[in-house]
Amino acid sequence: MLPLAEIVDVGDLVNVVWTSVVAGLGVCVVFSLAIVGFARATDTRREGGGVMTAAYVALALISFAAVLALVVFGVIVMTSK
Amino acid sequence: MDSEIILIIVVATALAFDFTNGFHDTANVVATSISTRAMPPKIAVGYAAVLNFFGAFLSLEVAATIASGIVEADLITPLIVFGGLIGAIAWNLVTWYFGLPSSSSHALIGGVVGAALVAAGPDAVIGDGLLGKVAVPAILAPTLAFAVAGLGILIVYRMVGRLHPGPVSRGFRFGQVISGGLLALAHGTNDAQKTMGVITLALIANGELGAGAEPPFWVVVSAASAIALGTYFGGWRIIKTMGSRIIKMDPAQGFAAQGSGAAVILAATHVGFPLSTTHTISGAVMGAGAAKRVSAVRWGVAGNIVIAWILTLPAAAGIGALTYGVTRIFGTGALGPIIVSAALVAVIVVVFARRLQQGSPITAAEG
């Protein structure tokens, strides 16, 4: 039985694991933040909370912009591999 | 004359493999979106087909051609490639028939390994390459995606759990449209390139192109068209398995599975360690289901899928080896590939005719 290090580059393997965890969880967190922002903004607008509404809209827009940035980065990864 | 006929047959077989690759892997992109009603079935497969087509033009890095580092490149002949393609097509059709998602890339590698073994003996296969480029990624991809999607859905539920369910579901459905689009682009880029690589290799071997040549434009367009057409036809049996037979998912789970799956695939590609789309998305679907409730996953179905993954390489290798052996009975000319191709087409026609007579139990309308 060959040791793992002779079959694959262990450094690559470790990089795949941590980048996958960061990217996967990052996507979930950022998109959830966008949803939280939009949903809370709708609630606070009904309740008349101007500043809070603006803060939640800002959270939603920034998070959504981050999602779009991740999509663009994904396309760049595809084109530059 | 014989070599030109063989070249035409290899090109046609490569495009047929590309088509089966498309309809086999449609499920990776659209199954969760259809299951959570993020998109109607027909729209979903049309969307995936268009993005698969454009994805094929994003990158033309075909230097790492078929089974590179796994089979000794100097020994590959058009007849070995033909045997490998037939092995891959046959295994794709078998797994489609049983509704099991399996890796088309592993099927192609298996087919070529089997044909090369028969043609040139054990020295033709690089064992370390087989372990490092097939076995390790096959274990890593579903395990990693399972863990990431499982953690992802737990975080998602914690973040949105107290919100009104209506806007949350609509939001995650929209997210699935984005992540599905990204997956379709990635699939078109990765998988259409394999066909371009096979055809380019055959053209170089036949002296039509110089060594190291880029794929001609007609090769790029035909490979993109074949995978897009296959995607549009949709492997509804596998879509059904992936979308609702493993777990019954809600939009948040659908997004966690698809979004984190896409992120894992692209992160691994970025590091230079490509993973199978099928293995990754299947693992992510199971992870998103198990994290909510372990018993939510139909482990019997999941077990069948894992068995199909384990069988992919040896089964495709067996068919590839058999194909090469039968082809060589007729010598090294075009007669062998002609007879094998005709036999395969006849089998496919009979199977589809029987399916049509019985009536298809799984259709787009059922989604």
Coordinates of C-alpha atoms in Angstrom, one line a residue:
Chain A
M1 CA 0.0 0.0 0.0
L2 CA 1.5 3.3 -1.1
P3 CA 1.5 6.2 1.5
L4 CA -0.9 9.0 0.7
A5 CA 2.0 11.4 0.2
E6 CA 3.3 9.4 -2.7
I7 CA 0.0 9.4 -4.5
V8 CA -1.2 13.0 -4.0
D9 CA 0.3 16.2 -3.0
V10 CA -0.8 16.5 0.7
G11 CA -0.4 20.3 0.6
D12 CA -2.9 20.5 -2.3
L13 CA -5.2 18.2 -0.4
V14 CA -5.1 20.4 2.7
N15 CA -5.6 23.5 0.5
V16 CA -8.6 21.9 -1.2
V17 CA -10.2 21.2 2.2
W18 CA -9.8 24.6 3.8
T19 CA -10.6 26.6 0.7
S20 CA -13.7 24.5 0.1
V21 CA -14.9 24.9 3.7
V22 CA -14.3 28.7 3.6
A23 CA -15.9 29.1 0.1
G24 CA -18.9 26.8 0.8
L25 CA -19.7 28.3 4.2
G26 CA -18.9 31.8 2.9
V27 CA -21.5 31.4 0.2
C28 CA -24.2 30.2 2.7
V29 CA -23.4 33.0 5.2
V30 CA -23.3 35.8 2.7
F31 CA -26.5 34.8 0.9
S32 CA -28.3 34.3 4.2
L33 CA -27.2 37.8 5.3
A34 CA -28.8 39.2 2.1
I35 CA -32.0 37.4 2.8
V36 CA -32.0 38.5 6.5
G37 CA -31.4 42.1 5.3
F38 CA -34.2 42.1 2.8
A39 CA -36.7 40.3 5.1
R40 CA -35.8 42.5 8.2
A41 CA -36.0 45.7 6.0
T42 CA -39.5 44.8 5.0
D43 CA -40.6 44.1 8.6
T44 CA -39.0 47.4 10.0
R45 CA -40.5 49.4 7.1
R46 CA -44.0 48.2 8.1
E47 CA -43.2 49.2 11.7
G48 CA -41.9 52.7 10.6
G49 CA -38.3 52.2 11.7
G50 CA -36.5 54.5 9.2
V51 CA -32.9 54.1 10.4
M52 CA -33.2 50.4 11.0
T53 CA -34.8 49.9 7.6
A54 CA -31.9 51.8 5.9
A55 CA -29.4 49.7 7.9
Y56 CA -31.0 46.4 6.8
V57 CA -31.3 47.5 3.2
A58 CA -27.6 48.4 3.3
L59 CA -26.8 44.9 4.8
A60 CA -28.9 43.3 2.1
L61 CA -27.2 45.3 -0.8
I62 CA -23.7 44.7 0.5
S63 CA -24.3 41.0 1.0
F64 CA -25.8 40.7 -2.4
A65 CA -22.9 42.6 -4.0
A66 CA -20.6 40.0 -2.2
V67 CA -22.6 37.2 -3.7
L68 CA -22.2 38.7 -7.2
A69 CA -18.5 39.2 -6.5
L70 CA -18.3 35.4 -5.6
V71 CA -20.0 34.5 -8.9
V72 CA -17.6 36.7 -10.9
F73 CA -14.7 35.1 -9.0
G74 CA -16.1 31.7 -9.9
V75 CA -16.2 32.5 -13.6
I76 CA -12.6 33.9 -13.4
V77 CA -11.6 30.6 -11.8
M78 CA -13.2 28.7 -14.7
T79 CA -11.5 30.8 -17.4
S80 CA -8.1 30.9 -15.8
K81 CA -7.6 27.2 -14.8
Chain B
M1 CA -8.9 5.5 -46.3
D2 CA -9.4 3.2 -43.3
S3 CA -7.7 5.7 -40.9
E4 CA -10.1 8.4 -42.2
I5 CA -13.2 6.2 -41.6
I6 CA -11.8 5.4 -38.1
L7 CA -11.3 9.1 -37.4
I8 CA -14.9 9.9 -38.5
I9 CA -16.2 7.1 -36.2
V10 CA -14.1 8.3 -33.3
V11 CA -15.3 11.9 -33.7
A12 CA -19.0 10.7 -34.0
T13 CA -18.5 8.5 -30.9
A14 CA -16.9 11.3 -28.9
L15 CA -19.9 13.6 -29.7
A16 CA -22.3 10.8 -28.7
F17 CA -20.4 10.5 -25.4
D18 CA -20.6 14.3 -25.0
F19 CA -24.4 14.1 -25.5
T20 CA -24.8 11.3 -22.9
N21 CA -22.5 13.3 -20.6
G22 CA -24.9 16.3 -21.0
F23 CA -28.1 14.4 -20.3
H24 CA -26.5 12.3 -17.6
D25 CA -25.2 15.3 -15.7
T26 CA -28.2 17.6 -16.1
A27 CA -29.3 16.4 -12.7
N28 CA -26.3 18.0 -11.0
V29 CA -27.4 21.4 -12.2
V30 CA -31.2 21.3 -12.2
A31 CA -32.4 18.6 -9.8
T32 CA -32.5 20.6 -6.6
S33 CA -33.9 23.7 -8.4
I34 CA -36.7 21.6 -9.9
S35 CA -37.4 19.8 -6.6
T36 CA -37.8 23.0 -4.6
R37 CA -39.7 24.7 -7.5
A38 CA -37.1 27.3 -8.0
M39 CA -37.6 26.8 -11.7
P40 CA -40.1 24.9 -13.8
P41 CA -38.5 21.7 -15.2
K42 CA -38.4 22.7 -18.9
I43 CA -37.1 26.2 -18.1
A44 CA -34.5 24.7 -15.8
V45 CA -33.1 22.3 -18.4
G46 CA -33.2 25.0 -21.1
Y47 CA -31.3 27.4 -18.8
A48 CA -28.7 24.7 -18.0
A49 CA -28.4 23.8 -21.7
V50 CA -27.7 27.4 -22.8
L51 CA -25.1 27.9 -20.0
N52 CA -23.5 24.6 -20.8
F53 CA -23.1 25.7 -24.4
F54 CA -21.5 29.1 -23.4
G55 CA -19.5 27.4 -20.7
A56 CA -17.8 25.3 -23.4
F57 CA -16.3 28.5 -24.9
L58 CA -14.9 29.9 -21.6
S59 CA -11.7 27.9 -21.5
L60 CA -9.9 25.8 -24.1
E61 CA -7.2 24.4 -21.9
V62 CA -7.2 20.9 -23.5
A63 CA -3.6 20.2 -22.9
A64 CA -4.5 17.8 -20.1
T65 CA -6.2 15.4 -22.4
I66 CA -8.2 12.3 -21.7
A67 CA -6.7 10.0 -19.0
S68 CA -3.5 12.0 -18.9
G69 CA -1.2 10.7 -16.1
I70 CA -3.3 7.6 -15.8
V71 CA -2.6 5.8 -19.1
E72 CA 0.8 6.0 -20.9
A73 CA 0.0 8.7 -23.5
D74 CA 2.4 7.2 -26.1
L75 CA 0.4 4.0 -26.2
I76 CA -3.0 5.6 -26.9
T77 CA -4.3 4.8 -30.4
P78 CA -7.7 5.8 -32.0
L79 CA -9.0 2.3 -31.4
I80 CA -8.2 2.5 -27.7
V81 CA -10.0 5.9 -27.5
F82 CA -12.9 4.3 -29.4
G83 CA -13.0 1.4 -26.9
G84 CA -12.9 3.9 -24.0
L85 CA -15.7 6.0 -25.4
I86 CA -17.9 3.0 -26.0
G87 CA -17.2 1.9 -22.4
A88 CA -18.2 5.3 -21.1
I89 CA -21.3 5.6 -23.2
A90 CA -22.5 2.2 -22.2
W91 CA -21.9 2.8 -18.5
N92 CA -23.6 6.2 -18.7
L93 CA -26.7 4.6 -20.3
V94 CA -26.8 1.8 -17.7
T95 CA -26.6 4.2 -14.8
W96 CA -29.2 6.5 -16.5
Y97 CA -31.5 3.5 -16.9
F98 CA -31.3 2.9 -13.1
G99 CA -31.5 6.6 -12.3
L100 CA -28.1 6.6 -10.6
P101 CA -25.9 9.7 -10.8
S102 CA -22.3 8.6 -11.6
S103 CA -19.2 10.4 -12.9
S104 CA -19.0 10.5 -16.8
S105 CA -15.3 11.5 -16.4
H106 CA -14.6 8.4 -14.4
A107 CA -16.5 6.3 -16.9
L108 CA -14.4 7.7 -19.7
I109 CA -11.1 7.1 -17.8
G110 CA -12.3 3.6 -16.9
G111 CA -13.1 2.8 -20.5
V112 CA -9.7 4.0 -21.8
V113 CA -7.9 2.1 -19.0
G114 CA -9.7 -1.1 -19.9
A115 CA -9.0 -0.8 -23.6
A116 CA -5.4 0.2 -22.9
L117 CA -4.9 -2.8 -20.6
V118 CA -6.0 -5.2 -23.4
A119 CA -4.1 -3.4 -26.1
A120 CA -0.7 -2.9 -24.3
G121 CA -0.8 -4.9 -21.0
P122 CA -0.5 -3.6 -17.4
D123 CA 2.4 -1.4 -18.2
A124 CA 0.0 0.9 -20.1
V125 CA -1.7 1.9 -16.8
I126 CA -0.1 4.3 -14.3
G127 CA -1.3 2.9 -10.9
D128 CA -0.3 6.0 -8.9
G129 CA -2.2 8.2 -11.3
L130 CA -5.2 6.0 -11.1
L131 CA -5.2 6.3 -7.3
G132 CA -4.3 9.9 -7.1
K133 CA -6.5 11.3 -9.9
V134 CA -9.5 9.0 -9.6
A135 CA -9.7 7.1 -6.2
V136 CA -8.7 9.9 -3.8
P137 CA -10.9 12.6 -5.5
A138 CA -13.8 10.1 -5.6
I139 CA -13.6 9.7 -1.8
L140 CA -12.7 13.4 -1.1
A141 CA -15.4 15.1 -3.2
P142 CA -18.6 13.6 -1.6
T143 CA -17.2 13.6 1.9
L144 CA -16.1 17.2 1.7
A145 CA -19.3 18.3 0.1
F146 CA -21.4 16.4 2.6
A147 CA -19.6 18.1 5.5
V148 CA -19.6 21.6 4.0
A149 CA -23.3 21.5 2.9
G150 CA -24.3 20.0 6.3
L151 CA -22.5 22.8 8.2
G152 CA -23.8 25.3 5.7
I153 CA -27.5 24.4 6.2
L154 CA -27.1 24.5 10.0
I155 CA -25.7 28.0 9.7
V156 CA -28.5 29.0 7.3
Y157 CA -31.2 27.7 9.5
R158 CA -29.7 29.5 12.5
M159 CA -29.6 32.8 10.5
V160 CA -33.0 32.7 8.9
G161 CA -35.0 30.5 11.3
R162 CA -36.9 33.3 12.9
L163 CA -37.9 35.1 9.7
H164 CA -41.2 34.7 7.8
P165 CA -40.9 31.6 5.7
G166 CA -42.3 33.1 2.5
P167 CA -39.6 35.7 1.7
V168 CA -36.9 33.2 2.9
S169 CA -38.1 30.5 0.5
R170 CA -38.3 33.0 -2.4
G171 CA -34.8 34.2 -1.6
F172 CA -33.3 30.8 -1.5
R173 CA -35.1 29.8 -4.7
F174 CA -33.5 32.9 -6.4
G175 CA -30.2 31.8 -4.9
Q176 CA -30.6 28.4 -6.6
V177 CA -31.1 30.0 -10.0
I178 CA -27.7 31.8 -9.5
S179 CA -25.8 28.8 -8.1
G180 CA -27.4 26.5 -10.7
G181 CA -26.2 28.9 -13.5
L182 CA -22.7 28.8 -12.1
L183 CA -22.7 25.0 -12.0
A184 CA -24.0 24.8 -15.6
L185 CA -21.2 27.1 -16.8
A186 CA -18.6 25.1 -14.9
H187 CA -20.0 21.8 -16.3
G188 CA -19.9 23.1 -19.8
T189 CA -16.3 24.3 -19.3
N190 CA -15.0 21.1 -17.8
D191 CA -16.9 18.4 -19.6
A192 CA -17.1 19.7 -23.1
Q193 CA -13.4 20.1 -23.0
K194 CA -12.9 16.4 -22.6
T195 CA -14.7 15.8 -25.9
M196 CA -12.7 18.5 -27.5
G197 CA -9.5 16.9 -26.2
V198 CA -10.5 13.4 -27.5
I199 CA -11.4 14.8 -31.0
T200 CA -8.2 17.0 -31.1
L201 CA -6.1 14.0 -30.0
A202 CA -7.7 11.9 -32.8
L203 CA -7.1 14.6 -35.4
I204 CA -3.4 14.9 -34.3
A205 CA -2.9 11.1 -34.3
N206 CA -4.3 11.0 -37.9
G207 CA -2.1 13.8 -39.1
E208 CA -4.9 16.3 -39.6
L209 CA -3.4 18.7 -37.0
G210 CA 0.2 19.2 -35.8
A211 CA 1.3 18.1 -32.3
G212 CA 0.1 20.5 -29.6
A213 CA -2.5 22.2 -31.9
E214 CA -5.5 24.0 -30.4
P215 CA -8.9 22.4 -31.2
P216 CA -10.3 23.8 -34.4
F217 CA -13.4 26.0 -34.1
W218 CA -15.7 23.3 -35.6
V219 CA -14.6 21.0 -32.8
V220 CA -15.4 23.6 -30.1
V221 CA -18.8 24.4 -31.6
S222 CA -19.8 20.7 -32.1
A223 CA -18.7 19.7 -28.6
A224 CA -20.6 22.6 -27.0
S225 CA -23.7 21.8 -29.1
A226 CA -23.6 18.1 -28.2
I227 CA -23.3 18.7 -24.5
A228 CA -26.0 21.4 -24.6
L229 CA -28.4 19.2 -26.6
G230 CA -27.8 16.4 -24.2
T231 CA -28.4 18.7 -21.2
Y232 CA -31.7 19.9 -22.8
F233 CA -32.9 16.4 -23.3
G234 CA -32.4 15.9 -19.6
G235 CA -31.8 12.6 -17.8
W236 CA -35.1 12.8 -16.0
R237 CA -34.5 9.5 -14.1
I238 CA -31.4 10.9 -12.5
I239 CA -33.0 14.2 -11.9
K240 CA -35.8 12.4 -10.0
T241 CA -33.2 10.5 -7.9
M242 CA -31.1 13.6 -7.1
G243 CA -34.0 16.0 -6.6
S244 CA -36.4 14.0 -4.5
R245 CA -35.4 10.3 -3.9
I246 CA -32.3 11.0 -1.7
I247 CA -34.1 13.7 0.4
K248 CA -37.2 15.7 0.2
M249 CA -35.6 19.2 0.4
D250 CA -36.8 22.7 1.1
P251 CA -35.4 25.8 -0.7
A252 CA -32.8 26.5 2.0
Q253 CA -31.5 22.9 1.7
G254 CA -31.5 23.1 -2.1
F255 CA -29.5 26.3 -1.9
A256 CA -27.1 25.0 0.7
A257 CA -26.5 21.8 -1.4
Q258 CA -26.1 23.6 -4.7
G259 CA -24.3 26.7 -3.4
S260 CA -21.8 25.0 -1.2
G261 CA -21.4 22.2 -3.9
A262 CA -20.6 24.9 -6.5
A263 CA -18.2 26.6 -4.1
V264 CA -16.4 23.3 -3.3
I265 CA -16.0 22.5 -7.0
L266 CA -14.7 25.9 -7.9
A267 CA -12.4 26.1 -4.8
A268 CA -10.9 22.7 -5.7
T269 CA -10.5 23.8 -9.3
H270 CA -8.7 27.0 -8.1
V271 CA -6.3 24.9 -6.1
G272 CA -5.7 22.6 -9.1
F273 CA -7.4 19.6 -7.7
P274 CA -10.5 19.1 -9.9
L275 CA -13.4 17.1 -8.3
S276 CA -16.3 15.3 -10.0
T277 CA -19.4 17.5 -10.2
T278 CA -21.6 14.5 -9.7
H279 CA -19.8 13.2 -6.6
T280 CA -19.7 16.7 -5.1
I281 CA -23.4 17.6 -5.7
S282 CA -24.6 14.2 -4.6
G283 CA -22.6 14.4 -1.4
A284 CA -23.9 18.0 -0.8
V285 CA -27.5 16.9 -1.2
M286 CA -27.0 14.1 1.3
G287 CA -25.2 16.5 3.7
A288 CA -27.9 19.1 3.5
G289 CA -30.5 16.4 4.3
A290 CA -28.6 14.6 7.0
A291 CA -27.8 17.8 8.9
K292 CA -31.5 18.6 9.3
R293 CA -32.4 15.0 10.3
V294 CA -30.2 11.9 9.7
S295 CA -33.3 9.8 9.0
A296 CA -34.4 12.4 6.3
V297 CA -31.8 10.8 3.9
R298 CA -33.0 7.6 2.2
W299 CA -29.8 5.8 2.9
G300 CA -30.8 2.8 0.7
V301 CA -30.8 5.1 -2.4
A302 CA -27.6 6.8 -1.2
G303 CA -26.0 3.3 -0.9
N304 CA -27.0 2.4 -4.4
I305 CA -25.4 5.6 -5.7
V306 CA -22.2 4.8 -3.8
I307 CA -22.2 1.3 -5.3
A308 CA -22.6 2.8 -8.7
W309 CA -19.6 5.1 -8.1
I310 CA -17.4 2.1 -7.0
L311 CA -18.5 0.1 -10.0
T312 CA -18.0 3.0 -12.5
L313 CA -14.3 2.4 -13.2
P314 CA -14.2 -1.4 -13.3
A315 CA -17.5 -1.6 -15.3
A316 CA -16.5 1.0 -17.9
A317 CA -13.0 -0.6 -18.0
G318 CA -14.6 -4.0 -18.7
I319 CA -16.8 -2.7 -21.5
G320 CA -13.9 -0.7 -22.9
A321 CA -11.7 -3.8 -22.9
L322 CA -14.4 -6.0 -24.4
T323 CA -15.0 -3.3 -27.1
Y324 CA -11.3 -3.1 -28.0
G325 CA -11.0 -7.0 -28.0
V326 CA -14.1 -7.3 -30.4
T327 CA -12.8 -4.5 -32.6
R328 CA -9.4 -6.2 -33.0
I329 CA -11.0 -9.4 -34.1
F330 CA -11.6 -7.6 -37.4
G331 CA -8.0 -6.3 -37.5
T332 CA -6.8 -2.7 -37.2
G333 CA -9.0 -1.3 -40.0
A334 CA -12.3 0.4 -39.9
L335 CA -14.5 -2.8 -40.0
G336 CA -14.3 -3.4 -36.3
P337 CA -15.4 0.1 -35.2
I338 CA -18.1 0.0 -37.8
I339 CA -19.5 -3.3 -36.6
V340 CA -19.3 -2.3 -32.9
S341 CA -20.9 1.1 -33.5
A342 CA -23.7 -0.5 -35.5
A343 CA -24.3 -3.0 -32.7
L344 CA -24.4 -0.3 -30.1
V345 CA -26.8 1.8 -32.1
A346 CA -29.1 -1.3 -32.6
V347 CA -29.0 -2.0 -28.8
I348 CA -29.9 1.7 -28.0
V349 CA -32.7 1.7 -30.5
V350 CA -34.2 -1.5 -29.1
V351 CA -33.9 -0.3 -25.5
F352 CA -35.5 3.1 -26.3
A353 CA -38.3 1.4 -28.4
R354 CA -39.1 -0.9 -25.5
R355 CA -39.1 2.1 -23.1
L356 CA -41.5 4.0 -25.5
Q357 CA -43.8 1.0 -25.7
Q358 CA -43.9 0.8 -21.9
G359 CA -44.4 4.5 -21.5
S360 CA -41.9 6.7 -19.7
P361 CA -42.6 6.7 -15.9
I362 CA -40.6 9.8 -15.3
T363 CA -41.2 13.0 -17.3
A364 CA -40.4 16.6 -17.2
A365 CA -43.9 17.3 -16.1
E366 CA -43.4 15.4 -12.9
G367 CA -40.2 17.3 -12.1

